[in-house]
Coordinates of C-alpha atoms in Angstrom, one line a residue:
M182 CA -17.6 17.4 1.6
H183 CA -14.5 19.2 2.8
A184 CA -11.2 17.7 3.9
P185 CA -10.8 18.0 7.7
T186 CA -8.6 20.7 9.1
Y187 CA -7.8 18.8 12.3
L188 CA -4.8 16.5 12.7
N189 CA -5.7 13.0 11.7
P190 CA -3.1 10.4 12.9
W191 CA -4.2 8.0 10.1
V192 CA -3.7 10.3 7.1
K193 CA -0.4 12.0 6.9
C194 CA -0.6 14.5 3.9
L195 CA 3.0 15.4 3.0
N196 CA 2.2 18.4 0.9
P197 CA -1.2 19.7 2.1
T198 CA -3.0 22.1 -0.2
S199 CA -6.4 23.7 -0.1
T200 CA -7.1 22.8 -3.7
P201 CA -5.4 19.5 -4.7
A202 CA -6.3 18.1 -8.1
L203 CA -5.9 14.6 -6.8
R204 CA -5.0 12.7 -3.6
L205 CA -2.8 9.7 -3.8
F206 CA -3.2 7.5 -0.7
C207 CA -0.1 5.4 -0.1
L208 CA 0.0 2.2 1.9
P209 CA 3.3 0.5 3.0
Y210 CA 4.7 -2.9 3.0
A211 CA 4.9 -5.0 6.2
G212 CA 6.8 -3.0 8.8
G213 CA 6.9 0.1 6.7
G214 CA 5.6 3.6 7.6
S215 CA 5.0 7.0 6.0
A216 CA 8.7 7.7 5.6
I217 CA 8.8 5.3 2.6
F218 CA 6.9 7.9 0.6
R219 CA 8.5 11.1 1.9
S220 CA 10.8 11.5 -1.2
W221 CA 7.8 11.2 -3.6
L222 CA 7.1 14.9 -3.0
H223 CA 10.0 15.8 -5.3
Q224 CA 9.1 13.4 -8.2
L225 CA 5.3 13.8 -8.6
P226 CA 3.5 17.0 -9.7
S227 CA 2.7 19.4 -6.8
S228 CA -1.0 19.3 -7.7
I229 CA -1.1 15.7 -6.4
E230 CA -1.5 15.6 -2.7
I231 CA 0.5 12.6 -1.4
C232 CA -1.2 11.1 1.6
P233 CA 0.5 8.1 3.2
I234 CA -1.8 6.1 5.5
Q235 CA 0.0 5.9 8.9
L236 CA -0.8 2.6 10.4
P237 CA -0.5 1.9 14.2
G238 CA 2.7 0.3 15.4
R239 CA 5.3 2.3 13.5
E240 CA 7.0 5.7 13.6
E241 CA 5.2 8.2 15.9
R242 CA 2.5 5.5 16.4
V243 CA 5.0 2.8 17.4
R244 CA 3.5 2.4 20.9
E245 CA 0.1 1.6 19.5
P246 CA -0.7 -2.1 18.8
A247 CA -0.8 -3.0 15.2
F248 CA -3.8 -4.7 13.6
E249 CA -3.4 -8.4 13.0
A250 CA -6.3 -8.9 10.5
I251 CA -7.2 -7.0 7.4
A252 CA -11.0 -6.7 7.9
P253 CA -11.0 -4.5 11.1
L254 CA -8.0 -2.5 9.7
V255 CA -9.9 -1.7 6.4
Q256 CA -13.0 -0.8 8.3
T257 CA -11.1 1.7 10.4
V258 CA -9.0 3.2 7.6
S259 CA -12.1 3.6 5.4
R260 CA -13.8 5.6 8.1
H261 CA -10.8 7.9 8.6
I262 CA -10.2 8.7 4.9
R263 CA -13.8 9.3 3.9
P264 CA -13.5 13.1 4.7
Y265 CA -10.6 13.2 2.2
L266 CA -12.6 11.9 -0.7
D267 CA -13.9 15.3 -1.7
V268 CA -11.5 15.4 -4.7
P269 CA -10.5 12.6 -7.2
Y270 CA -8.2 10.1 -5.5
A271 CA -6.1 7.0 -6.2
F272 CA -4.5 4.3 -4.1
F273 CA -0.9 3.0 -4.2
G274 CA 0.1 0.0 -2.1
H275 CA 3.1 -2.3 -2.0
S276 CA 2.9 -5.9 -0.9
M277 CA 0.7 -5.7 2.3
G278 CA -0.3 -2.2 1.3
A279 CA -1.5 -3.5 -2.1
L280 CA -4.0 -5.9 -0.4
I281 CA -5.1 -3.1 2.0
S282 CA -5.6 -0.7 -0.9
F283 CA -7.6 -3.3 -2.9
E284 CA -9.9 -4.0 0.1
L285 CA -10.3 -0.3 0.7
A286 CA -11.5 0.2 -2.9
Q287 CA -13.9 -2.6 -2.4
K288 CA -15.1 -1.3 0.9
L289 CA -15.7 2.3 -0.1
R290 CA -18.0 1.5 -3.0
F291 CA -20.4 -0.2 -0.6
H292 CA -20.6 3.0 1.5
Q293 CA -21.7 5.3 -1.3
A294 CA -18.2 6.8 -1.6
P295 CA -16.8 7.9 -5.0
P296 CA -14.6 5.3 -6.6
P297 CA -10.9 5.7 -6.9
L298 CA -9.6 7.0 -10.1
H299 CA -6.9 4.4 -10.2
L300 CA -5.5 1.5 -8.2
F301 CA -1.8 0.9 -8.2
V302 CA -0.7 -2.4 -6.7
S303 CA 2.9 -3.3 -6.4
G304 CA 4.8 -6.5 -5.4
C305 CA 1.7 -8.4 -4.5
R306 CA 0.1 -11.6 -5.9
A307 CA -3.5 -11.4 -6.9
P308 CA -5.9 -11.6 -3.9
H309 CA -7.3 -15.1 -4.6
I310 CA -3.8 -16.7 -4.6
P311 CA -2.9 -17.9 -1.1
N312 CA 0.2 -16.7 0.6
P313 CA 2.6 -19.7 0.9
R314 CA 4.5 -18.2 3.8
Q315 CA 3.7 -18.3 7.5
L316 CA 6.3 -15.9 8.9
H317 CA 4.1 -14.5 11.6
T318 CA 4.2 -17.9 13.5
L319 CA 8.0 -18.2 13.5
A320 CA 10.1 -17.7 16.6
D321 CA 11.9 -14.4 16.8
S322 CA 15.3 -15.8 15.7
L323 CA 13.8 -17.5 12.6
L324 CA 11.8 -14.4 11.7
L325 CA 14.9 -12.3 12.0
H326 CA 16.6 -14.6 9.6
E327 CA 13.8 -14.4 7.1
L328 CA 13.9 -10.6 7.3
K329 CA 17.5 -10.6 6.4
C330 CA 16.8 -12.8 3.4
L331 CA 14.0 -10.4 2.2
K332 CA 16.6 -7.6 2.2
G333 CA 14.0 -4.9 2.9
T334 CA 15.1 -3.9 6.4
P335 CA 18.3 -1.8 6.9
Q336 CA 21.1 -3.8 8.4
Q337 CA 21.6 -1.3 11.2
I338 CA 18.1 -1.9 12.3
L339 CA 18.5 -5.7 12.1
D340 CA 21.6 -5.5 14.2
N341 CA 20.0 -3.5 17.0
P342 CA 18.4 -5.9 19.4
E343 CA 16.5 -3.3 21.4
L344 CA 15.0 -1.7 18.3
M345 CA 14.1 -5.1 16.8
Q346 CA 12.4 -6.0 20.1
L347 CA 10.3 -2.9 19.8
L348 CA 9.5 -3.5 16.1
M349 CA 9.0 -7.3 16.1
P350 CA 5.3 -7.2 17.3
T351 CA 4.4 -4.9 14.4
L352 CA 6.3 -7.0 11.9
R353 CA 4.6 -10.1 13.1
A354 CA 1.2 -8.5 13.0
D355 CA 1.7 -7.2 9.5
F356 CA 2.8 -10.6 8.3
A357 CA -0.3 -12.0 9.9
I358 CA -2.5 -9.6 7.9
C359 CA -1.0 -11.0 4.6
E360 CA -0.7 -14.6 5.6
T361 CA -4.2 -15.0 7.1
Y362 CA -5.9 -13.0 4.3
T363 CA -8.7 -14.8 2.5
Y364 CA -10.4 -13.2 -0.5
I365 CA -14.2 -13.0 -0.5
E366 CA -15.6 -13.0 -4.0
Q367 CA -17.0 -9.6 -5.1
P368 CA -17.7 -7.9 -8.4
P369 CA -14.7 -6.4 -10.3
L370 CA -13.8 -2.8 -9.7
D371 CA -14.8 -0.1 -12.1
C372 CA -11.4 1.6 -11.9
P373 CA -8.2 0.7 -13.9
I374 CA -5.6 -1.3 -12.1
S375 CA -1.8 -0.9 -12.7
V376 CA 0.4 -3.8 -11.4
F377 CA 4.1 -3.4 -10.7
G378 CA 6.4 -6.4 -10.3
G379 CA 10.1 -6.8 -9.7
T380 CA 12.1 -8.8 -12.2
E381 CA 13.9 -10.7 -9.4
D382 CA 11.0 -10.8 -6.9
S383 CA 10.2 -14.4 -6.0
E384 CA 7.5 -13.2 -3.6
A385 CA 5.2 -12.1 -6.5
P386 CA 5.9 -14.1 -9.7
A387 CA 4.6 -13.2 -13.1
D388 CA 1.5 -15.5 -13.2
D389 CA 0.4 -14.3 -9.8
L390 CA 0.7 -10.6 -10.9
K391 CA -1.1 -11.2 -14.2
A392 CA -4.0 -12.7 -12.3
W393 CA -5.0 -9.2 -11.1
H394 CA -6.9 -8.9 -14.4
R395 CA -10.0 -10.5 -12.9
Y396 CA -10.4 -7.6 -10.4
T397 CA -11.1 -4.8 -12.8
R398 CA -13.7 -4.3 -15.6
L399 CA -11.0 -2.4 -17.5
P400 CA -7.8 -3.5 -19.2
L401 CA -5.0 -4.3 -16.8
S402 CA -1.6 -2.6 -17.0
L403 CA 1.4 -4.6 -16.0
F404 CA 4.9 -3.1 -15.5
W405 CA 8.2 -4.8 -14.7
L406 CA 10.9 -3.0 -12.8
P407 CA 14.5 -4.3 -12.2
G408 CA 15.0 -5.5 -8.7
N409 CA 13.8 -7.7 -5.9
H410 CA 10.8 -7.4 -3.7
F411 CA 11.7 -3.9 -2.7
F412 CA 12.1 -2.4 -6.1
L413 CA 9.9 0.5 -5.1
N414 CA 12.9 1.8 -3.1
T415 CA 15.7 0.9 -5.5
R416 CA 13.8 2.0 -8.7
R417 CA 11.7 4.7 -7.2
T418 CA 12.2 7.2 -10.0
L419 CA 11.1 4.8 -12.7
L420 CA 8.1 3.7 -10.6
L421 CA 7.0 7.3 -10.1
E422 CA 7.4 8.1 -13.8
I423 CA 5.0 5.3 -14.7
I424 CA 2.5 6.4 -12.0
A425 CA 2.6 10.0 -13.4
V426 CA 2.0 8.8 -16.9
Q427 CA -0.9 6.6 -15.8
L428 CA -2.5 9.5 -13.9
K429 CA -2.0 11.9 -16.7
Q430 CA -4.2 9.7 -18.9
H431 CA -7.1 10.6 -16.6
S432 CA -6.7 14.4 -16.7
E433 CA -4.1 17.0 -17.6
Q434 CA -5.1 19.0 -14.5
F435 CA -2.7 16.8 -12.4
F436 CA 0.3 18.3 -14.2

């Protein structure tokens, strides 16, 4: 299998190379896009091809309707990334992206695809634990208030009514993905799982993160980073240092 040479709107390789040692597929939190991962280029080895998954409803795909349920989204993403699985690969996902990454890993193994080398899940409670929030059903004014409390959206965006009107359908759809998700029992994964949590993140408390152990046949690695739910932005360097160490355990060829 060879990675495609055509432009794929779903897979945005930030440092394309003809011979990557590994591809790291990155999936964003609700409302996020590939820009979250742009700076990762400078903090991970160049042999690792960083490939954010660009979901509809954001950045250059802002005019496309976002998915509102995880099953059809995972079905579509799994089809688009399959040509990129010709080299070892791993997933990183934060919050909503962690759930999508987990479901992708489950989906691909039932389609005779090679398993991921590693699954990195960040700021996300274990799949069987229900999401207590229902933000996607709130009126726009109340949802805007909740977004301000989460402290993940830049203030200049929150203060721009026209931009928020454009982004609100995607945010609402993303929250629906998380809040309507129901885990369907499946065998544990055969790849290691590393879990990241924020020390001040009320969205994903300690017990909910530790519960990820049931989804892998291998020992679970749990790391705590200072910060709230968006510690992946405020503690990016530390996060990437840990990811690099975890990947290096698989093979020296990534470094």
